[in-house]
Amino acid sequence: MIIVREVAQLRQAVAERRQLGANGEKAEYGSATTQQHTVGFVPTMGYLHEGHASLMHKAREMADTVVLSIFVNPIQFGPNEDLDSYPRDEERDLEVARREGVDIVFLPTVAEMYPQPTRTKIRVSSLTDRLCGASRPGHFDGVTTVVAKLFNMVGPDLAFFGMKDAQQVAVLQQMVTDLNMNVTIVPCPIVREADGLALSSRNVYLSAEQREQALVLSHSLRKVREVSEDVVQNTLTILQLYQMVESTITSSPLADIDYIEILTFPGLEPLPPKQRLSDVEEDIIVALAVKFGNTRLIDNMRIQKAEVLSHV
Amino acid sequence: MIIVREVAQLRQAVAERRQLGANGEKAEYGSATTQQHTVGFVPTMGYLHEGHASLMHKAREMADTVVLSIFVNPIQFGPNEDLDSYPRDEERDLEVARREGVDIVFLPTVAEMYPQPTRTKIRVSSLTDRLCGASRPGHFDGVTTVVAKLFNMVGPDLAFFGMKDAQQVAVLQQMVTDLNMNVTIVPCPIVREADGLALSSRNVYLSAEQREQALVLSHSLRKVREVSEDVVQNTLTILQLYQMVESTITSSPLADIDYIEILTFPGLEPLPPKQRLSDVEEDIIVALAVKFGNTRLIDNMRIQKAEVLSHV
């Protein structure tokens, strides 16, 4: 496993891997074979958990070379957010990467990524109006900008993102499509603890009591899934679904609700409150953001309704 | 010369050229040779003149494959601008391209470039606050967005832009740097008619009388250059230089001044009015935008002051 901290080193390491054939051997007749060599990329903010590991695992299955980046990106954090306290453990992260068979790990410093403050931002409109885009102004511009930079540095064919950050997946897919980036976004399922809590680096902030009460998020979404799969219950309206989720969450005294939204996916558009779940023909997402103390947790459940699966 | 109108065809055509060695022959030992194959890209809005031809000529000198794009980009035109009347002549453009030895010409439709209205925009701040960025709100977002798309489609090593659009060069260089795009921007000198008028597709709009009076632009800039090269006169202040330019231009009754600005280049920052030209240590640009009737013409003169040439 190669560990690099500079962009020039990263480009070199990826280029050398691309010269290998799909089987890892140096290609004799380079042109055809090198074109077949696929690079899979997993961009993260580190403090890796099994959710990240599942992305690396998927990349390992689908690509010849797996690149992992670890970078806590300042420009996607708001002024009152947790940039300074964000958990970091490089040594443990490298162990996880090694275990998952990652080929190249890129760990740039802030100065390497932003030698000067950036004057360029990538803005995806419309999809960033609701959910975390509304609660965290400027956050997604920070995400799209850093991901575009990383894509330009790594030059991947495939890039893997967890559906825990469903809005992020939708936003990045829009950017890739709109800017004709030659990358395929591969969304991966949410990974959960045994009791249902969605894995997140920020779970480490929770006290024991907050950790217990945070289960209302996954419980409410489990109920949503059960309702959607039940031919009688799925005649519930969007509003009734919302109320069911809200009452489940508010059963926790510590839960401070930022948003509960029921939207189409990936278009992220609202649905008529009186529409029956069974009558909706697009994929739906039920998305939550709830604070426990200072820790903001998000979770979501995607309900597949469309006859044809959207790519994302 | 290959002519393509779809992105998929373009990617294929470029990929096939890249498989050739630098001498144009199919590479046996592909990997090393294909890495040396350089692609030079000239993005234009068509109605090609000798200015564009000089870009293609430079690309032909510097690169193994030359790609030309012709696309009148709707999202860089304001609502009261000349999108519908912008001059077009595909047949003549292809002749110019053929003459200049272009390998691939890309002529997409609006639908090919924007199958859906774009929700993603690339915004470069600061450099777009003045000059044409102030006069044409949203224009440079349209430019950076379409150029990023084209770069992602073509995948060039080098990209050629004329210094007639000096702010555009500075803005694109900022974008390429900030987003770690693996492209080198090559700025090329302004090409002028024999009497000094800077070549521009929009010159075709000018009546005979307007064409004659438009010469005040290049005349004023020629004076600027003479002053800067004269060890006595270059003790003029920035303000005096400005006044000299303004009085030259206002000698034309038809001239309707949008802006005259004297700024650093490529930082595009203003200079203290009382500073002597001889005391300035950075490169300077004197930039003009003047309307003759409905036609807005721009021109500029770059004065090299810095001991070390900036890349742009």
Coordinates of C-alpha atoms in Angstrom, one line a residue:
Chain A
M1 CA 0.0 0.0 0.0
I2 CA 1.4 3.4 -1.0
I3 CA 0.9 6.4 1.2
V4 CA 1.2 9.8 -0.4
R5 CA 0.7 13.3 0.9
E6 CA 1.3 15.4 -2.2
V7 CA -0.7 15.8 -5.4
A8 CA 2.3 15.2 -7.6
Q9 CA 3.1 11.9 -5.8
L10 CA -0.5 10.9 -6.1
R11 CA -0.7 11.5 -9.8
Q12 CA 2.5 9.6 -10.3
A13 CA 1.3 6.6 -8.2
V14 CA -2.0 6.4 -10.1
A15 CA -0.2 6.7 -13.4
E16 CA 2.1 3.9 -12.6
R17 CA -0.8 1.7 -11.5
R18 CA -2.7 2.5 -14.8
Q19 CA 0.2 1.2 -16.8
L20 CA -0.4 -2.2 -15.4
G21 CA -2.9 -4.5 -17.0
A22 CA -6.0 -5.6 -15.3
N23 CA -4.2 -8.5 -13.8
G24 CA -1.6 -6.2 -12.2
E25 CA 1.2 -7.1 -14.6
K26 CA 3.1 -4.5 -16.6
A27 CA 1.3 -4.4 -20.0
E28 CA 3.3 -5.3 -23.1
Y29 CA 0.8 -4.0 -25.6
G30 CA 0.0 -1.1 -23.4
S31 CA -2.7 0.9 -25.2
A32 CA -5.5 -1.6 -25.1
T33 CA -4.8 -3.0 -21.7
T34 CA -4.1 0.3 -20.0
Q35 CA -7.5 1.6 -21.2
Q36 CA -9.1 -1.3 -19.4
H37 CA -7.4 -0.6 -16.1
T38 CA -10.1 0.9 -13.8
V39 CA -9.4 3.2 -10.8
G40 CA -11.9 3.2 -8.0
F41 CA -11.8 6.1 -5.6
V42 CA -13.1 6.4 -2.0
P43 CA -12.9 10.0 -0.7
T44 CA -13.4 10.3 3.1
M45 CA -12.8 12.6 6.0
G46 CA -11.1 9.8 7.9
Y47 CA -11.8 8.3 11.3
L48 CA -12.9 5.3 9.3
H49 CA -15.6 2.9 10.4
E50 CA -17.2 -0.1 8.8
G51 CA -19.3 2.2 6.6
H52 CA -16.1 3.5 5.0
A53 CA -14.7 -0.1 4.9
S54 CA -17.8 -1.2 2.9
L55 CA -17.0 1.5 0.3
M56 CA -13.4 0.3 0.1
H57 CA -14.7 -3.3 -0.2
K58 CA -17.0 -2.4 -3.1
A59 CA -14.2 -0.5 -4.8
R60 CA -11.9 -3.5 -4.4
E61 CA -14.5 -5.7 -6.1
M62 CA -15.2 -3.3 -9.0
A63 CA -11.8 -1.7 -9.7
D64 CA -8.2 -2.7 -10.5
T65 CA -6.7 0.1 -8.4
V66 CA -8.3 1.4 -5.2
V67 CA -7.5 4.9 -4.1
L68 CA -8.6 6.2 -0.6
S69 CA -8.3 9.8 0.4
I70 CA -8.4 11.1 3.9
F71 CA -8.9 14.8 4.3
V72 CA -10.9 16.9 6.7
N73 CA -12.0 19.6 4.4
P74 CA -12.2 23.0 6.0
I75 CA -14.4 24.7 3.4
Q76 CA -17.3 22.3 4.0
F77 CA -17.6 23.2 7.7
G78 CA -19.6 26.3 8.8
P79 CA -18.1 28.8 11.3
N80 CA -20.0 27.2 14.2
E81 CA -19.4 23.6 13.3
D82 CA -16.9 21.0 14.4
L83 CA -13.9 21.5 12.2
D84 CA -11.5 21.6 15.1
S85 CA -13.0 18.8 17.1
Y86 CA -13.6 16.4 14.1
P87 CA -12.2 13.1 15.2
R88 CA -8.9 12.0 13.7
D89 CA -6.8 8.8 13.9
E90 CA -4.4 8.4 11.1
E91 CA -2.8 5.2 12.4
R92 CA -6.0 3.4 12.8
D93 CA -7.3 4.6 9.4
L94 CA -4.2 3.2 7.7
E95 CA -4.8 -0.1 9.3
V96 CA -8.4 -0.2 8.0
A97 CA -7.2 0.7 4.6
R98 CA -4.5 -1.9 4.6
R99 CA -7.0 -4.5 5.7
E100 CA -9.4 -3.6 2.9
G101 CA -6.6 -3.9 0.3
V102 CA -6.4 -0.3 -0.7
D103 CA -3.6 0.4 -3.1
I104 CA -3.0 4.1 -2.6
V105 CA -3.8 6.3 0.3
F106 CA -3.8 10.1 -0.1
L107 CA -3.5 12.2 3.0
P108 CA -2.9 15.8 2.0
T109 CA -2.5 18.7 4.4
V110 CA -4.7 21.7 4.2
A111 CA -1.9 23.6 2.6
E112 CA -1.5 20.9 -0.1
M113 CA -5.2 21.1 -1.0
Y114 CA -5.5 24.9 -0.6
P115 CA -2.1 26.6 -1.1
Q116 CA -4.0 29.8 -1.5
P117 CA -7.6 30.3 -0.3
T118 CA -9.7 29.1 -3.1
R119 CA -11.4 31.7 -5.3
T120 CA -13.3 29.1 -7.2
K121 CA -16.3 27.3 -6.0
I122 CA -18.6 24.8 -7.6
R123 CA -22.3 25.4 -6.8
V124 CA -25.1 23.0 -7.4
S125 CA -28.4 24.8 -7.1
S126 CA -31.8 23.4 -6.5
L127 CA -30.8 20.1 -4.9
T128 CA -29.0 22.1 -2.1
D129 CA -32.0 24.2 -1.2
R130 CA -33.5 21.7 1.3
L131 CA -32.3 19.2 4.0
C132 CA -28.7 19.8 5.1
G133 CA -28.3 22.4 2.4
A134 CA -30.7 24.6 4.2
S135 CA -29.3 23.9 7.7
R136 CA -25.7 24.2 6.6
P137 CA -25.3 27.1 4.2
G138 CA -22.2 26.8 2.1
H139 CA -21.6 23.2 3.1
F140 CA -22.4 21.6 -0.2
D141 CA -20.4 24.1 -2.2
G142 CA -17.4 23.0 0.0
V143 CA -18.2 19.4 -0.8
T144 CA -18.6 19.8 -4.5
T145 CA -15.5 21.9 -4.7
V146 CA -13.2 19.5 -2.8
V147 CA -14.6 16.4 -4.6
A148 CA -14.0 18.1 -8.0
K149 CA -10.5 18.8 -6.9
L150 CA -9.9 15.2 -5.8
F151 CA -11.4 13.9 -9.0
N152 CA -9.0 16.0 -11.0
M153 CA -6.1 14.8 -8.9
V154 CA -7.0 11.1 -8.9
G155 CA -8.7 10.8 -12.3
P156 CA -10.9 7.9 -11.2
D157 CA -13.3 5.8 -13.3
L158 CA -15.5 5.0 -10.3
A159 CA -16.1 6.9 -7.1
F160 CA -17.9 5.4 -4.0
F161 CA -20.1 7.3 -1.6
G162 CA -22.4 6.1 1.2
M163 CA -26.1 6.6 1.1
K164 CA -25.9 7.8 4.7
D165 CA -25.2 11.1 3.0
A166 CA -28.0 10.7 0.5
Q167 CA -28.3 14.4 -0.4
Q168 CA -24.5 14.4 -1.0
V169 CA -24.9 11.5 -3.4
A170 CA -27.6 13.3 -5.3
V171 CA -25.7 16.6 -5.4
L172 CA -22.4 14.9 -6.6
Q173 CA -24.3 13.0 -9.3
Q174 CA -25.8 16.2 -10.5
M175 CA -22.3 17.8 -10.6
V176 CA -20.8 14.9 -12.5
T177 CA -23.5 14.9 -15.0
D178 CA -23.7 18.7 -15.5
L179 CA -19.9 19.0 -15.9
N180 CA -19.4 15.9 -18.0
M181 CA -17.0 14.4 -15.6
N182 CA -15.9 11.0 -16.8
V183 CA -16.5 9.4 -13.4
T184 CA -19.3 6.9 -12.4
I185 CA -20.7 7.6 -9.0
V186 CA -21.4 4.3 -7.1
P187 CA -23.8 4.8 -4.2
C188 CA -23.4 2.2 -1.4
P189 CA -26.0 1.2 1.3
I190 CA -25.9 2.6 4.8
V191 CA -24.1 0.5 7.3
R192 CA -25.7 0.3 10.8
E193 CA -24.7 -0.9 14.2
A194 CA -26.4 -4.0 15.4
D195 CA -29.1 -2.0 17.2
G196 CA -29.7 0.1 14.0
L197 CA -27.8 3.3 14.6
A198 CA -26.3 4.5 11.3
L199 CA -22.5 4.5 11.4
S200 CA -20.9 7.9 11.5
S201 CA -17.6 9.3 12.6
R202 CA -19.6 11.8 14.7
N203 CA -21.2 9.1 16.8
V204 CA -18.0 9.2 18.9
Y205 CA -19.3 12.6 20.3
L206 CA -22.4 11.0 21.9
S207 CA -22.7 10.4 25.6
A208 CA -24.1 7.0 26.7
E209 CA -27.5 8.5 27.2
Q210 CA -27.5 10.3 23.9
R211 CA -26.3 7.1 22.2
E212 CA -29.3 5.2 23.6
Q213 CA -31.8 7.9 22.6
A214 CA -30.3 8.3 19.1
L215 CA -31.9 5.0 18.3
V216 CA -35.2 6.8 17.6
L217 CA -33.8 7.8 14.3
S218 CA -33.3 4.3 13.0
H219 CA -36.4 3.0 14.7
S220 CA -38.6 5.6 13.0
L221 CA -37.1 4.8 9.6
R222 CA -37.6 1.0 10.2
K223 CA -41.2 1.8 10.7
V224 CA -41.3 3.7 7.5
R225 CA -39.8 0.7 5.6
E226 CA -42.4 -1.6 7.2
V227 CA -45.2 0.6 6.2
S228 CA -44.0 0.9 2.7
E229 CA -43.8 -2.9 2.3
D230 CA -47.2 -3.5 3.8
V231 CA -50.0 -3.5 1.2
V232 CA -52.5 -2.2 3.7
Q233 CA -50.4 0.3 5.6
N234 CA -48.9 1.8 2.5
T235 CA -52.1 3.7 1.8
L236 CA -50.9 6.1 4.5
T237 CA -50.5 9.6 3.2
I238 CA -47.2 11.4 3.1
L239 CA -48.4 13.6 6.0
Q240 CA -49.3 10.6 8.1
L241 CA -45.9 9.1 7.4
Y242 CA -44.3 12.3 8.5
Q243 CA -46.4 12.4 11.7
M244 CA -45.5 8.8 12.5
V245 CA -41.8 9.6 12.1
E246 CA -42.1 12.8 14.2
S247 CA -43.9 11.1 17.1
T248 CA -41.3 8.3 17.2
I249 CA -38.5 10.8 17.4
T250 CA -40.1 13.1 19.9
S251 CA -40.5 10.1 22.3
S252 CA -36.8 10.9 23.0
P253 CA -36.6 13.9 25.4
L254 CA -33.1 14.7 24.2
A255 CA -34.0 14.8 20.5
D256 CA -33.8 18.3 19.0
I257 CA -35.3 18.0 15.5
D258 CA -33.5 20.0 12.7
Y259 CA -35.6 18.5 9.9
I260 CA -37.8 15.5 8.9
E261 CA -38.4 15.6 5.1
I262 CA -40.1 13.3 2.7
L263 CA -38.9 13.9 -0.8
T264 CA -38.4 12.3 -4.2
F265 CA -35.0 10.8 -4.9
P266 CA -32.7 11.9 -6.4
G267 CA -34.6 15.0 -7.4
L268 CA -35.2 16.0 -3.7
E269 CA -38.6 17.5 -4.4
P270 CA -41.4 17.7 -1.9
L271 CA -44.5 15.5 -2.2
P272 CA -48.1 16.5 -1.8
P273 CA -48.9 15.8 1.9
K274 CA -52.2 14.2 1.1
Q275 CA -50.8 11.8 -1.5
R276 CA -50.9 8.1 -0.6
L277 CA -47.6 6.4 -0.4
S278 CA -48.9 3.7 -2.6
D279 CA -49.7 6.3 -5.3
V280 CA -46.2 7.7 -5.5
E281 CA -44.4 6.5 -8.6
E282 CA -40.9 7.8 -8.0
D283 CA -38.3 6.8 -5.5
I284 CA -38.8 8.5 -2.1
I285 CA -36.4 9.4 0.6
V286 CA -37.3 10.0 4.2
A287 CA -34.5 12.1 5.7
L288 CA -33.8 13.2 9.2
A289 CA -31.5 15.5 11.0
V290 CA -31.7 15.6 14.8
K291 CA -29.4 17.1 17.4
F292 CA -28.5 15.3 20.6
G293 CA -26.7 18.0 22.7
N294 CA -24.2 19.5 20.3
T295 CA -24.1 16.5 18.0
R296 CA -26.1 16.6 14.8
L297 CA -27.0 13.2 13.5
I298 CA -28.5 12.4 10.1
D299 CA -30.2 9.3 8.8
N300 CA -32.4 8.4 5.9
M301 CA -34.4 5.6 4.3
R302 CA -34.9 5.2 0.6
I303 CA -38.1 3.7 -0.6
Q304 CA -38.0 2.3 -4.1
K305 CA -41.1 3.0 -6.0
A306 CA -40.0 3.6 -9.6
E307 CA -40.3 0.7 -12.0
V308 CA -37.0 1.6 -13.5
L309 CA -34.2 2.1 -11.0
S310 CA -32.5 5.5 -11.3
H311 CA -28.8 5.2 -11.7
V312 CA -28.2 6.9 -8.4
Chain B
M1 CA -9.8 16.2 -40.1
I2 CA -12.5 14.5 -38.1
I3 CA -15.7 16.4 -37.4
V4 CA -17.8 15.3 -34.4
R5 CA -21.0 16.6 -32.9
E6 CA -21.5 14.3 -29.9
V7 CA -19.5 14.0 -26.7
A8 CA -19.2 10.2 -27.1
Q9 CA -17.7 10.6 -30.6
L10 CA -15.4 13.3 -29.3
R11 CA -14.0 11.1 -26.5
Q12 CA -13.6 8.2 -28.9
A13 CA -11.7 10.4 -31.5
V14 CA -9.4 11.8 -28.9
A15 CA -8.7 8.4 -27.3
E16 CA -7.8 7.0 -30.7
R17 CA -5.4 9.8 -31.3
R18 CA -3.8 9.4 -27.9
Q19 CA -3.0 5.8 -28.7
L20 CA -0.7 7.0 -31.4
G21 CA 2.9 7.9 -30.6
A22 CA 4.2 11.4 -30.9
N23 CA 5.0 10.8 -34.6
G24 CA 1.4 9.8 -35.4
E25 CA 2.2 6.1 -35.7
K26 CA 0.3 3.4 -33.7
A27 CA 2.5 2.8 -30.6
E28 CA 3.8 -0.7 -30.1
Y29 CA 5.0 -0.2 -26.6
G30 CA 2.0 1.9 -25.8
S31 CA 2.3 2.9 -22.3
A32 CA 5.4 5.1 -22.5
T33 CA 4.6 6.6 -25.9
T34 CA 1.0 7.3 -25.2
Q35 CA 1.9 9.2 -22.1
Q36 CA 3.9 11.5 -24.3
H37 CA 1.1 12.2 -26.7
T38 CA -0.1 15.8 -26.1
V39 CA -3.5 17.1 -26.9
G40 CA -3.9 20.8 -27.5
F41 CA -7.3 22.4 -27.3
V42 CA -8.7 25.6 -28.8
P43 CA -12.2 26.4 -27.5
T44 CA -14.1 29.0 -29.6
M45 CA -17.5 30.4 -30.3
G46 CA -16.8 30.1 -34.1
Y47 CA -17.0 32.7 -36.8
L48 CA -13.2 32.2 -36.9
H49 CA -10.8 35.0 -37.7
E50 CA -7.0 35.2 -37.8
G51 CA -6.9 35.5 -34.0
H52 CA -8.5 32.1 -33.7
A53 CA -6.2 30.9 -36.5
S54 CA -3.2 32.0 -34.4
L55 CA -4.4 29.9 -31.5
M56 CA -4.7 26.8 -33.8
H57 CA -1.3 27.6 -35.2
K58 CA 0.2 27.7 -31.7
A59 CA -1.6 24.5 -30.8
R60 CA -0.2 22.8 -33.9
E61 CA 3.3 23.8 -32.9
M62 CA 3.0 22.6 -29.3
A63 CA 0.8 19.5 -29.4
D64 CA 0.5 16.2 -31.3
T65 CA -3.3 16.4 -31.6
V66 CA -5.2 19.6 -32.1
V67 CA -8.8 19.8 -31.1
L68 CA -11.0 22.8 -31.9
S69 CA -14.4 23.3 -30.5
I70 CA -17.1 25.6 -31.9
F71 CA -20.0 26.4 -29.7
V72 CA -22.0 29.5 -29.1
N73 CA -22.6 29.1 -25.4
P74 CA -26.0 30.4 -24.3
I75 CA -25.2 30.5 -20.6
Q76 CA -22.5 33.1 -21.0
F77 CA -24.8 35.6 -22.7
G78 CA -27.0 38.0 -20.6
P79 CA -30.6 38.4 -21.4
N80 CA -30.1 41.7 -23.3
E81 CA -27.0 40.5 -25.2
D82 CA -26.4 39.1 -28.7
L83 CA -26.9 35.4 -28.4
D84 CA -29.4 35.2 -31.3
S85 CA -27.4 37.6 -33.5
Y86 CA -24.0 36.2 -32.8
P87 CA -22.4 35.6 -36.2
R88 CA -22.1 32.0 -37.4
D89 CA -20.5 30.4 -40.5
E90 CA -19.8 26.7 -40.1
E91 CA -18.6 26.1 -43.6
R92 CA -16.0 28.9 -43.5
D93 CA -15.0 27.9 -40.0
L94 CA -14.2 24.3 -41.1
E95 CA -12.1 25.7 -44.0
V96 CA -10.0 27.7 -41.5
A97 CA -9.7 24.7 -39.3
R98 CA -8.6 22.5 -42.2
R99 CA -6.1 25.1 -43.3
E100 CA -4.6 25.2 -39.8
G101 CA -4.2 21.4 -39.6
V102 CA -6.7 20.8 -36.9
D103 CA -7.2 17.1 -36.2
I104 CA -10.6 17.0 -34.5
V105 CA -13.4 19.7 -34.7
F106 CA -16.2 19.4 -32.1
L107 CA -19.4 21.2 -33.0
P108 CA -22.0 20.3 -30.5
T109 CA -25.6 21.5 -30.4
V110 CA -27.0 23.3 -27.4
A111 CA -28.9 20.1 -26.5
E112 CA -25.7 18.0 -26.6
M113 CA -24.0 20.4 -24.2
Y114 CA -27.1 21.0 -22.0
P115 CA -29.5 18.1 -22.3
Q116 CA -31.1 19.5 -19.2
P117 CA -30.6 23.1 -17.9
T118 CA -27.5 23.0 -15.8
R119 CA -27.9 23.1 -12.1
T120 CA -24.2 23.3 -11.6
K121 CA -22.1 26.4 -12.1
I122 CA -18.5 27.2 -11.5
R123 CA -18.0 30.6 -9.9
V124 CA -14.6 32.3 -9.7
S125 CA -14.9 35.2 -7.2
S126 CA -12.8 38.3 -6.9
L127 CA -11.3 38.3 -10.4
T128 CA -14.8 38.6 -11.8
D129 CA -15.7 41.7 -9.7
R130 CA -14.4 44.3 -12.2
L131 CA -14.1 44.9 -15.9
C132 CA -16.5 42.7 -18.0
G133 CA -17.4 40.8 -14.8
A134 CA -19.1 44.0 -13.5
S135 CA -20.7 44.9 -16.9
R136 CA -21.9 41.4 -17.7
P137 CA -23.2 39.8 -14.5
G138 CA -23.1 36.0 -14.8
H139 CA -21.0 36.0 -17.9
F140 CA -17.9 34.5 -16.4
D141 CA -19.8 31.8 -14.5
G142 CA -21.1 30.8 -18.0
V143 CA -17.6 30.8 -19.3
T144 CA -16.0 28.8 -16.5
T145 CA -18.8 26.3 -16.5
V146 CA -18.7 25.6 -20.2
V147 CA -14.9 25.5 -20.3
A148 CA -14.8 23.0 -17.4
K149 CA -17.3 20.9 -19.3
L150 CA -15.2 21.1 -22.5
F151 CA -12.0 20.2 -20.6
N152 CA -13.8 17.2 -19.1
M153 CA -14.9 16.1 -22.5
V154 CA -11.7 16.7 -24.4
G155 CA -9.2 15.9 -21.6
P156 CA -6.5 18.3 -23.1
D157 CA -2.9 18.8 -21.9
L158 CA -2.8 22.3 -23.3
A159 CA -5.5 24.9 -23.9
F160 CA -5.1 28.1 -25.9
F161 CA -6.8 31.4 -25.3
G162 CA -6.3 34.8 -26.8
M163 CA -5.2 37.8 -24.6
K164 CA -7.9 39.8 -26.3
D165 CA -10.0 38.4 -23.5
A166 CA -7.4 39.0 -20.9
Q167 CA -9.8 38.8 -17.9
Q168 CA -11.0 35.5 -19.3
V169 CA -7.5 34.2 -19.3
A170 CA -6.9 35.3 -15.7
V171 CA -10.2 33.8 -14.6
L172 CA -9.6 30.4 -16.3
Q173 CA -6.1 30.2 -15.0
Q174 CA -7.5 30.7 -11.5
M175 CA -10.1 28.0 -12.0
V176 CA -7.5 25.5 -13.4
T177 CA -5.3 26.2 -10.4
D178 CA -8.0 26.1 -7.8
L179 CA -9.6 22.9 -9.1
N180 CA -6.3 21.1 -9.8
M181 CA -7.2 20.6 -13.4
N182 CA -4.4 18.9 -15.3
V183 CA -4.4 21.4 -18.1
T184 CA -1.9 24.1 -19.0
I185 CA -3.4 27.4 -20.1
V186 CA -1.4 29.0 -22.9
P187 CA -2.3 32.6 -23.4
C188 CA -1.6 33.9 -26.9
P189 CA -1.1 37.5 -28.1
I190 CA -3.8 39.7 -29.5
V191 CA -4.0 39.7 -33.3
R192 CA -4.9 43.1 -34.9
E193 CA -6.0 44.4 -38.3
A194 CA -3.4 46.4 -40.2
D195 CA -4.8 49.6 -38.8
G196 CA -4.7 48.3 -35.2
L197 CA -8.2 47.2 -34.5
A198 CA -8.2 44.0 -32.4
L199 CA -9.7 41.1 -34.2
S200 CA -13.1 40.0 -32.9
S201 CA -16.1 38.2 -34.3
R202 CA -18.2 41.1 -33.2
N203 CA -16.4 43.5 -35.5
V204 CA -18.8 42.3 -38.2
Y205 CA -21.5 44.3 -36.5
L206 CA -19.8 47.6 -37.1
S207 CA -21.0 50.1 -39.7
A208 CA -18.2 51.7 -41.7
E209 CA -18.3 54.9 -39.6
Q210 CA -18.2 52.9 -36.3
R211 CA -15.3 50.8 -37.7
E212 CA -13.3 53.9 -38.4
Q213 CA -14.0 55.5 -35.0
A214 CA -13.3 52.2 -33.2
L215 CA -9.6 52.8 -33.9
V216 CA -9.4 55.1 -30.9
L217 CA -9.2 52.0 -28.8
S218 CA -6.1 50.6 -30.3
H219 CA -4.6 54.1 -30.7
S220 CA -5.0 54.8 -27.0
L221 CA -3.4 51.6 -26.1
R222 CA -0.5 52.2 -28.5
K223 CA 0.1 55.4 -26.7
V224 CA 0.1 53.5 -23.5
R225 CA 2.7 51.2 -24.8
E226 CA 4.9 54.1 -26.1
V227 CA 4.7 55.8 -22.7
S228 CA 5.6 52.7 -20.8
E229 CA 8.7 52.2 -23.0
D230 CA 9.9 55.8 -22.7
V231 CA 12.1 56.4 -19.7
V232 CA 11.0 60.0 -19.4
Q233 CA 7.3 59.5 -20.0
N234 CA 6.9 56.4 -17.8
T235 CA 7.0 58.7 -14.8
L236 CA 3.4 59.4 -15.6
T237 CA 1.0 58.4 -12.8
I238 CA -1.7 55.8 -13.2
L239 CA -4.2 58.6 -13.1
Q240 CA -2.4 60.5 -15.9
L241 CA -2.3 57.4 -17.9
Y242 CA -6.0 56.9 -17.4
Q243 CA -6.7 60.5 -18.5
M244 CA -4.6 60.1 -21.6
V245 CA -6.6 57.0 -22.6
E246 CA -9.9 58.6 -21.8
S247 CA -9.2 61.7 -23.8
T248 CA -8.1 59.7 -26.8
I249 CA -11.2 57.6 -26.8
T250 CA -13.6 60.5 -26.2
S251 CA -12.2 62.2 -29.4
S252 CA -14.6 59.7 -31.1
P253 CA -18.1 61.1 -30.9
L254 CA -19.6 57.6 -31.3
A255 CA -17.6 56.1 -28.4
D256 CA -19.8 55.2 -25.4
I257 CA -17.3 54.2 -22.7
D258 CA -18.3 51.2 -20.5
Y259 CA -14.9 51.1 -18.6
I260 CA -11.3 52.1 -18.7
E261 CA -9.4 50.3 -16.0
I262 CA -5.7 50.0 -15.1
L263 CA -5.1 46.9 -13.0
T264 CA -2.4 44.5 -12.0
F265 CA -2.2 41.3 -14.1
P266 CA -3.2 38.6 -13.6
G267 CA -4.5 39.6 -10.1
L268 CA -6.7 42.3 -11.6
E269 CA -6.3 44.6 -8.7
P270 CA -6.5 48.4 -8.9
L271 CA -3.4 50.6 -8.6
P272 CA -3.0 53.8 -6.6
P273 CA -3.9 56.7 -8.9
K274 CA -0.9 58.7 -7.8
Q275 CA 1.6 55.9 -8.3
R276 CA 4.1 56.4 -11.1
L277 CA 4.1 53.8 -13.8
S278 CA 7.8 53.4 -13.4
D279 CA 7.4 52.5 -9.8
V280 CA 5.0 49.7 -10.4
E281 CA 6.6 46.3 -10.0
E282 CA 3.9 44.0 -11.2
D283 CA 2.6 43.4 -14.7
I284 CA -0.2 45.9 -15.5
I285 CA -3.1 45.7 -17.9
V286 CA -4.9 48.7 -19.4
A287 CA -8.3 47.4 -20.3
L288 CA -11.1 49.1 -22.2
A289 CA -14.8 48.3 -23.0
V290 CA -16.5 50.8 -25.3
K291 CA -19.8 50.7 -27.2
F292 CA -20.3 51.9 -30.7
G293 CA -24.0 51.8 -31.3
N294 CA -25.1 48.4 -30.0
T295 CA -21.7 46.8 -30.4
R296 CA -19.5 46.5 -27.3
L297 CA -15.8 46.2 -28.2
I298 CA -13.0 45.4 -25.8
D299 CA -9.3 45.7 -26.1
N300 CA -6.3 45.8 -23.7
M301 CA -2.6 46.3 -23.5
R302 CA -0.4 44.4 -21.1
I303 CA 2.6 46.1 -19.8
Q304 CA 5.3 43.8 -18.5
K305 CA 6.9 45.2 -15.3
A306 CA 7.7 42.2 -13.2
E307 CA 11.2 40.8 -13.2
V308 CA 9.9 37.3 -13.3
L309 CA 7.2 36.6 -15.9
S310 CA 4.0 35.2 -14.4
H311 CA 3.0 32.0 -16.1
V312 CA -0.2 33.6 -17.3

